Structure formats: structure tokens, C-alpha cells
XYZ file of N, CA, C and O in Angstrom:
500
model
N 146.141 179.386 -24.027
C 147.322 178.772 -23.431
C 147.491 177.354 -23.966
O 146.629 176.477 -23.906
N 148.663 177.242 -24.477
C 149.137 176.009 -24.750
C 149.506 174.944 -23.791
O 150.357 174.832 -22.910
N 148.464 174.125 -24.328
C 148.345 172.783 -22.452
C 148.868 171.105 -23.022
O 148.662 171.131 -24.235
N 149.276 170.111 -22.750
C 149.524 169.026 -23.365
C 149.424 168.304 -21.872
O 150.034 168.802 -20.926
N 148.743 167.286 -21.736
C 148.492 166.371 -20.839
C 148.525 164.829 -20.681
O 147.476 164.185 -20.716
N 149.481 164.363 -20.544
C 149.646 162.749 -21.112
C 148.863 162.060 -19.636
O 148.608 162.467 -18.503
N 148.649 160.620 -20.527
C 147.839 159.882 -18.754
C 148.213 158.436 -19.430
O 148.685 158.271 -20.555
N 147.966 157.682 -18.708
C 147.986 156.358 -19.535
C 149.201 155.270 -18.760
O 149.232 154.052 -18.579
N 150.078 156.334 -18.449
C 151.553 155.443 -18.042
C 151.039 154.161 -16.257
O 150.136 154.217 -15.422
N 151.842 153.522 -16.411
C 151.921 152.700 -14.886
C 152.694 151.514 -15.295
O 153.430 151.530 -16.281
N 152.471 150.135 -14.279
C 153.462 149.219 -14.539
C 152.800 147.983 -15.143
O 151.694 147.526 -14.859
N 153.696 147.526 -16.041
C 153.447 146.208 -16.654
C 154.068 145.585 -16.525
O 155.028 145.946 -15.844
N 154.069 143.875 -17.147
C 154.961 142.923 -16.837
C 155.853 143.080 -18.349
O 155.358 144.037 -18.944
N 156.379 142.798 -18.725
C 157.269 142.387 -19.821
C 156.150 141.203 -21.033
O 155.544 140.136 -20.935
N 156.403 142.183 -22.019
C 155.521 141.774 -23.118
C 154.149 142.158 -23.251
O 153.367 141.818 -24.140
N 153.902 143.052 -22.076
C 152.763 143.236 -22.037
C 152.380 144.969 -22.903
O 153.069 145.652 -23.660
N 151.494 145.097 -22.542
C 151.030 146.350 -23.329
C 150.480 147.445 -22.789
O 149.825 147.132 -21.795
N 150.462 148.713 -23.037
C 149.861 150.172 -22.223
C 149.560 151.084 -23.902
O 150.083 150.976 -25.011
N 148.582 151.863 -23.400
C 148.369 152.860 -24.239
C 148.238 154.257 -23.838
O 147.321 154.512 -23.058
N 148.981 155.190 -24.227
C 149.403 156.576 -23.721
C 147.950 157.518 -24.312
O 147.138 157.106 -25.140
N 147.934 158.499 -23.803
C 147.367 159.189 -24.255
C 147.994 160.957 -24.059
O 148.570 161.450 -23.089
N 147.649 161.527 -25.247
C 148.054 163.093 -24.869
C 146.943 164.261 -25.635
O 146.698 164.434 -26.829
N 146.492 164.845 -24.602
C 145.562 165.345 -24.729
C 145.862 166.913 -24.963
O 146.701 167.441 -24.234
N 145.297 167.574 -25.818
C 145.849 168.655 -26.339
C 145.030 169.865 -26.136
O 143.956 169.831 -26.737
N 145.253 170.869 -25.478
C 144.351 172.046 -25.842
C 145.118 173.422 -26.123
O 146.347 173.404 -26.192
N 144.593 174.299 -26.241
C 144.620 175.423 -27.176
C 145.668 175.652 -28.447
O 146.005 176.752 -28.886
N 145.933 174.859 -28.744
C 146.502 174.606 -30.317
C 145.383 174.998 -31.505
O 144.162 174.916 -31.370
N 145.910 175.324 -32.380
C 144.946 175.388 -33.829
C 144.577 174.482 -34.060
O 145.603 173.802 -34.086
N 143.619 173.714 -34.328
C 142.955 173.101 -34.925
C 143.301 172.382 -36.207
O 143.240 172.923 -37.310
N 143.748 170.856 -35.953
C 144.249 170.081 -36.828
C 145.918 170.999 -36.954
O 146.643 170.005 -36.910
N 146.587 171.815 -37.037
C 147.210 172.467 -37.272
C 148.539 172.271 -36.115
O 148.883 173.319 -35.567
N 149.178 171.200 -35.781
C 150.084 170.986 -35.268
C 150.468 169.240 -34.856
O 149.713 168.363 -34.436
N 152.160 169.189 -35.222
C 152.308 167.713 -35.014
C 152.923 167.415 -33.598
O 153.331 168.365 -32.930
N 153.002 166.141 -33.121
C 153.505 165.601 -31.807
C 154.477 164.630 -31.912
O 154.651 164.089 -33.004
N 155.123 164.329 -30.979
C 156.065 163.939 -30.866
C 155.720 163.169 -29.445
O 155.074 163.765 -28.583
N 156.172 161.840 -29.245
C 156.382 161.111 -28.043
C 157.892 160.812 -28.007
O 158.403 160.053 -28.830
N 158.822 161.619 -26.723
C 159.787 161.180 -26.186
C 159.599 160.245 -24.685
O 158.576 159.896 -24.096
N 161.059 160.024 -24.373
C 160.947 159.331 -23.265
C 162.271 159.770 -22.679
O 163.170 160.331 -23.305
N 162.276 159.335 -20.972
C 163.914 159.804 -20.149
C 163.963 158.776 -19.622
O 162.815 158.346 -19.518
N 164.898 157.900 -19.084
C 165.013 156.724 -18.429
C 166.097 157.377 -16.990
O 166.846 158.226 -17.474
N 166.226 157.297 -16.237
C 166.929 157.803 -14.725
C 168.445 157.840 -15.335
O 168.786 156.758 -15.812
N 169.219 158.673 -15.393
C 170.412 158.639 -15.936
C 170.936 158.697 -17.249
O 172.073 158.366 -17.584
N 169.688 159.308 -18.248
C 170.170 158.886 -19.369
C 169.329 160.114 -20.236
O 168.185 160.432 -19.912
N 169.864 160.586 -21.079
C 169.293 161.345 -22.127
C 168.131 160.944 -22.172
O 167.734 159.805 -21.927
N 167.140 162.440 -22.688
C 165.640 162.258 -23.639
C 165.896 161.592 -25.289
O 166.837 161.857 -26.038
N 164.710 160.641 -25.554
C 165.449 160.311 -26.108
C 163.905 160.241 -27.121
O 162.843 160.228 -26.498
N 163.878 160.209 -28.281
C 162.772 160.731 -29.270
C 162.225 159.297 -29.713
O 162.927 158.458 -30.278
N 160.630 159.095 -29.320
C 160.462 157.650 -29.575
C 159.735 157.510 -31.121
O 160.162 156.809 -32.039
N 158.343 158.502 -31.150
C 157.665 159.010 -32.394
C 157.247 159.698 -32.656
O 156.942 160.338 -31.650
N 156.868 160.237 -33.635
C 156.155 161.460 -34.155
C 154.984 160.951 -35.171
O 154.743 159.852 -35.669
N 154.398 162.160 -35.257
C 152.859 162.428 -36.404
C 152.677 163.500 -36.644
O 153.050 164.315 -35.799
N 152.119 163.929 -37.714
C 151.971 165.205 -38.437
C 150.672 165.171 -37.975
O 150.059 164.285 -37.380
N 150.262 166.565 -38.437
C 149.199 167.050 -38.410
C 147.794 166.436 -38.568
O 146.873 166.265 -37.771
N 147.943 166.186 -39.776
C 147.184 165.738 -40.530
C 146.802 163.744 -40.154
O 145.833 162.995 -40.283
N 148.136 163.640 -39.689
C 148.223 162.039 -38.644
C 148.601 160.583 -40.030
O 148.537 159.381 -39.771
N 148.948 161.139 -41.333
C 149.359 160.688 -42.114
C 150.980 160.131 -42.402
O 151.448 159.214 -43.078
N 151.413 160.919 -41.747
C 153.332 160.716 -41.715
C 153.410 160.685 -40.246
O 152.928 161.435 -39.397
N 154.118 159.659 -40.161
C 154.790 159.203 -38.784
C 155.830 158.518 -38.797
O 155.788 157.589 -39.604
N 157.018 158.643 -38.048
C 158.279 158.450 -37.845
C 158.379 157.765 -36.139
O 158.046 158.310 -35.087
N 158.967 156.380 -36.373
C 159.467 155.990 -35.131
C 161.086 155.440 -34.798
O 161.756 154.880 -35.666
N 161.534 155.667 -33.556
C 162.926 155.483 -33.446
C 163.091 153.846 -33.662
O 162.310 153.003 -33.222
N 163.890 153.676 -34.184
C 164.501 152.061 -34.706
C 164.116 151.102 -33.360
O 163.607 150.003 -33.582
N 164.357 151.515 -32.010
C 164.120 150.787 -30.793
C 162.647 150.137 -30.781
O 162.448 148.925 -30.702
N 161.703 151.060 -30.867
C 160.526 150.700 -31.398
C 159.766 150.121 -32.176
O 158.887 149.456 -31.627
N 159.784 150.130 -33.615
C 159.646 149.982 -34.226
C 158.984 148.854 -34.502
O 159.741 147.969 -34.103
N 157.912 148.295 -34.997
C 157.018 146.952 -35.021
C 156.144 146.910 -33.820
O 155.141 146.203 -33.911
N 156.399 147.675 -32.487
C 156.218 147.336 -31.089
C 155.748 148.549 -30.678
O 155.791 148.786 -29.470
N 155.257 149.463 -31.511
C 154.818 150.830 -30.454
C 154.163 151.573 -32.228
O 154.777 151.767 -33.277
N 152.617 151.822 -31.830
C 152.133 152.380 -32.866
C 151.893 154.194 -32.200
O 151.987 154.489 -31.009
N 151.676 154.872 -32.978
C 151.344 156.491 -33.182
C 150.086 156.556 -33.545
O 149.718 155.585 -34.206
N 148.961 157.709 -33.255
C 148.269 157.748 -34.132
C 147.085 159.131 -33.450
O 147.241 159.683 -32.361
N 146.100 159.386 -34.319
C 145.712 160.783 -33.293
C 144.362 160.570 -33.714
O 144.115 159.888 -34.708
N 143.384 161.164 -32.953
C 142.260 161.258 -32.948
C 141.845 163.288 -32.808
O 141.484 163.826 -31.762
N 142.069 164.103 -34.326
C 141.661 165.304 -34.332
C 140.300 165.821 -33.469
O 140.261 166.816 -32.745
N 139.505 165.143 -33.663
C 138.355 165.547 -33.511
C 138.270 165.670 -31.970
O 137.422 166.489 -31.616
N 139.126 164.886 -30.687
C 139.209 164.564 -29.589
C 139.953 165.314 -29.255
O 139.858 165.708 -28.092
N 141.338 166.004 -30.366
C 142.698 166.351 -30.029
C 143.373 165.643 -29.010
O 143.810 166.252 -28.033
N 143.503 164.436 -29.132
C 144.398 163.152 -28.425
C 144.736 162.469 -28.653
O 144.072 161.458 -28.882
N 146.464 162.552 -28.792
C 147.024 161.623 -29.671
C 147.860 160.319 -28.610
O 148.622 160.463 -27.654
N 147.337 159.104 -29.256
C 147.990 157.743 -28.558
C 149.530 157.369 -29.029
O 150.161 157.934 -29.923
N 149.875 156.513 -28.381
C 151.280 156.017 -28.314
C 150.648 154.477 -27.847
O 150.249 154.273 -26.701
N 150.631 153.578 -28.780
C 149.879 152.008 -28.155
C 151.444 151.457 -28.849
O 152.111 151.444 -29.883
N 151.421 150.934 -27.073
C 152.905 150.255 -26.692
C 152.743 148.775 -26.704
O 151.869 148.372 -25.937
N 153.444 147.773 -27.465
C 153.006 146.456 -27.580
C 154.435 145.740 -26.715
O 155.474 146.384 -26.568
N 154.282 144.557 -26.286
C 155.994 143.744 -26.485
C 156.619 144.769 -25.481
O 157.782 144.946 -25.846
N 156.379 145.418 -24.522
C 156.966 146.171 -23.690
C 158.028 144.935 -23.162
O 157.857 143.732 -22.960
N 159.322 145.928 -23.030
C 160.621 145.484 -22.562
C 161.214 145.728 -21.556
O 160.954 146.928 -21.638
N 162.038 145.642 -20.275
C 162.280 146.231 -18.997
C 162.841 147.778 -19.855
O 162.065 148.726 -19.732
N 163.635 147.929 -20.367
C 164.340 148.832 -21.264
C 163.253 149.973 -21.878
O 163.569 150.804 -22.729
N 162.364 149.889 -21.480
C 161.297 150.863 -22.356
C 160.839 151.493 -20.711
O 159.752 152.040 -20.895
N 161.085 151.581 -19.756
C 161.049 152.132 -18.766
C 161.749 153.231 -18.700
O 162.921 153.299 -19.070
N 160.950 154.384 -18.124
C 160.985 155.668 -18.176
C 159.656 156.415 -18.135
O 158.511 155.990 -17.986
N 160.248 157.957 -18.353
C 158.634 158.716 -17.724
C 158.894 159.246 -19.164
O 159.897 159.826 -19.578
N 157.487 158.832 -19.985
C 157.070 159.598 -21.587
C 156.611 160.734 -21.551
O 155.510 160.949 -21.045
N 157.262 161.569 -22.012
C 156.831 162.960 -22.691
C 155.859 162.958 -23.460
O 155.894 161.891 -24.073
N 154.679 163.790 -23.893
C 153.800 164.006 -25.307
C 154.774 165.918 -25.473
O 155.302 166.709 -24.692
N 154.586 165.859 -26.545
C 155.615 167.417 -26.967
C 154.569 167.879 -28.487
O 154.018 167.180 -29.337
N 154.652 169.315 -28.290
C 153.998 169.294 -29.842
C 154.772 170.642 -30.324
O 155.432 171.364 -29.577
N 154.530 170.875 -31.959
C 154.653 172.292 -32.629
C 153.890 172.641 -33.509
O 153.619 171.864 -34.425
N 153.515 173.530 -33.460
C 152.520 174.270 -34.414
C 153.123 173.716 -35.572
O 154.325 173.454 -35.620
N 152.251 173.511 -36.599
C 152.569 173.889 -38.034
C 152.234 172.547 -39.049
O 152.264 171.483 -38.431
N 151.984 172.456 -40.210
C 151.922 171.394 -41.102
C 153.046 170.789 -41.853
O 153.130 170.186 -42.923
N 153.985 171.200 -40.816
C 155.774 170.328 -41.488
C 155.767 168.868 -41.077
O 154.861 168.407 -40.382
N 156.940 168.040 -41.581
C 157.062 166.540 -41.369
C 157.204 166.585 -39.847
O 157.784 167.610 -39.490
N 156.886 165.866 -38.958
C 157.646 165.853 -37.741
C 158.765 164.945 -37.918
O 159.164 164.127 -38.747
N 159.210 165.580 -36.445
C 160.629 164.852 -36.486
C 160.899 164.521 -34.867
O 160.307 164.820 -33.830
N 162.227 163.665 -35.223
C 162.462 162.866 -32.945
C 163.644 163.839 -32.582
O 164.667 163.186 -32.380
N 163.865 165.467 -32.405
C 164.702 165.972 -32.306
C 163.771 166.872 -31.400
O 162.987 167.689 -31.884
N 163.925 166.650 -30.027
C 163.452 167.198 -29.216
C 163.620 168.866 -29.074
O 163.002 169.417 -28.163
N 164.278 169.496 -29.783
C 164.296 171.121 -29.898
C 163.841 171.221 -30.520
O 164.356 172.202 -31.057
N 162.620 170.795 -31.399
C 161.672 170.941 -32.373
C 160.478 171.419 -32.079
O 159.560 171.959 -32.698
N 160.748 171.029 -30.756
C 158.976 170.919 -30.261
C 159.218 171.813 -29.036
O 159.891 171.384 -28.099
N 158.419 173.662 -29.009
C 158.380 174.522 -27.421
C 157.347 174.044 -26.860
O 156.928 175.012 -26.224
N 156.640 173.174 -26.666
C 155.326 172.887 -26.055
C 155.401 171.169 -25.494
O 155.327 170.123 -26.140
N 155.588 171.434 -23.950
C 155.969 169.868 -23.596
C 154.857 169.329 -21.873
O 154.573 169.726 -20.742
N 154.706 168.579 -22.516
C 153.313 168.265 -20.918
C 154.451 167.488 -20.165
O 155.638 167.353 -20.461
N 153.565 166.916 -18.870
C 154.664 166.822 -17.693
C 155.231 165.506 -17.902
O 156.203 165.226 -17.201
N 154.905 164.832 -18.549
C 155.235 162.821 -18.331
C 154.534 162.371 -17.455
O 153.908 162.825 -16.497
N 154.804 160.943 -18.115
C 153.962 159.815 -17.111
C 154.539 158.794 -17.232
O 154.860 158.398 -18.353
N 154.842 158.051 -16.035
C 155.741 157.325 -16.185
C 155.271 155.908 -16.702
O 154.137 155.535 -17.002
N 156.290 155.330 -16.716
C 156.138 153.761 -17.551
C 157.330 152.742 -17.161
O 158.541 152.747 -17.378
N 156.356 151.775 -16.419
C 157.630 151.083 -15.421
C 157.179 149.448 -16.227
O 156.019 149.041 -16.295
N 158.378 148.716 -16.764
C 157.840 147.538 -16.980
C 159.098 146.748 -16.349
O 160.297 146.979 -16.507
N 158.357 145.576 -15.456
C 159.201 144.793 -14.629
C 158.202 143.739 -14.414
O 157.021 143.901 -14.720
N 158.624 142.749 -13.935
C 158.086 141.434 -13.625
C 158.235 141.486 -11.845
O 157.874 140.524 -11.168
């Protein structure tokens, strides 16, 4: 059974920092990429980053960018999302999402049938 388990989320102040985690089981082995989305109350899912398989190619949405790294630990099967410079605006509950296979990933959330529950991420002062 395909399981994905994120933990990591709670509240920060502004500028401050959190690190996600998504923990993966019964997937193939090395053999599938992830994707971190996010939902904010009223507003579309919205695709923050991705990593391949292999944890070599990674893609992040322009919002991000400089301020939120990707990265995976195979051997653990748990891949992070380390959030820097958090903004009130980066509030929402994060998805971890994955798909089988050794293709590029991508932030197009019908990409990925395999989605754990979220955790939320509140940044306010």
C-alpha cells in the first residue's frame, strides 16, 4: 500500500524557518519523484516543488524560490521541504504527493495519484 506521511508543519513568526518532512512507504525503491504542494483557505492547490527520483532535478514555483529548498534522503525514503524567510502568505496546509517512475517531475498536481494528508503551516506574528 501506497502511504505518504508529512509532519513538520506548525506556527512561526515571519522570517522564520520550518522543515517538512514526507515520509514514504511502499513505493519502489529509489523509483519515484515528489512533489510539495500547498492550499491556503479559499484558494486553489497550488504546486510549490518537486524532485526526481534520483533527487538530482528539482523544480520550484517562482514564489519560492531562494527561500524554500527540496531535497530527499533515499535511504530513509523522506523527502524535506526546508522553508527559510517564511512570509504570512506561505500559510496553508502542505501536501507531500508522489508518482512512480524516473521522469522529470513537475508542479501540476494531476501528475501525482498518491497524496498524504497535509500539515499545516501557519506563519503570523
Amino acid at each position: 500500500q501506497l502511504q505518504l506521511v508529512e509532519s513538520g508543519g506548525g506556527l512561526v513568526q515571519p522570517g522564520g524557518s520550518l522543515r517538512l518532512s514526507c515520509a514514504a512507504s511502499g513505493f519502489p525503491r529509489n523509483y519515484y519523484a515528489v512533489g510539495w504542494f500547498r492550499q491556503a483557505p479559499g484558494k486553489e492547490r497550488e504546486g510549490v516543488s518537486c524532485i526526481n527520483s534520483g533527487g538530482g532535478i528539482t523544480n520550484y514555483a517562482d514564489s519560492v524560490k531562494g527561500r524554500f529548498t527540496i531535497s530527499r534522503d533515499n535511504a530513509k525514503n523522506t523527502v524535506y521541504l526546508q522553508m527559510n524567510s517564511l512570509k504570512p502568505e506561505d500559510t496553508a496546509v502542505y501536501y507531500c504527493a508522489a508518482k512512480i517512475g524516473y521522469g522529470l517531475p513537475g508542479l501540476n498536481s494531476n501528475e501525482y495519484p498518491a497524496w498524504g494528508q497535509g500539515t499545516q503551516v501557519t506563519v503570523s506574528s
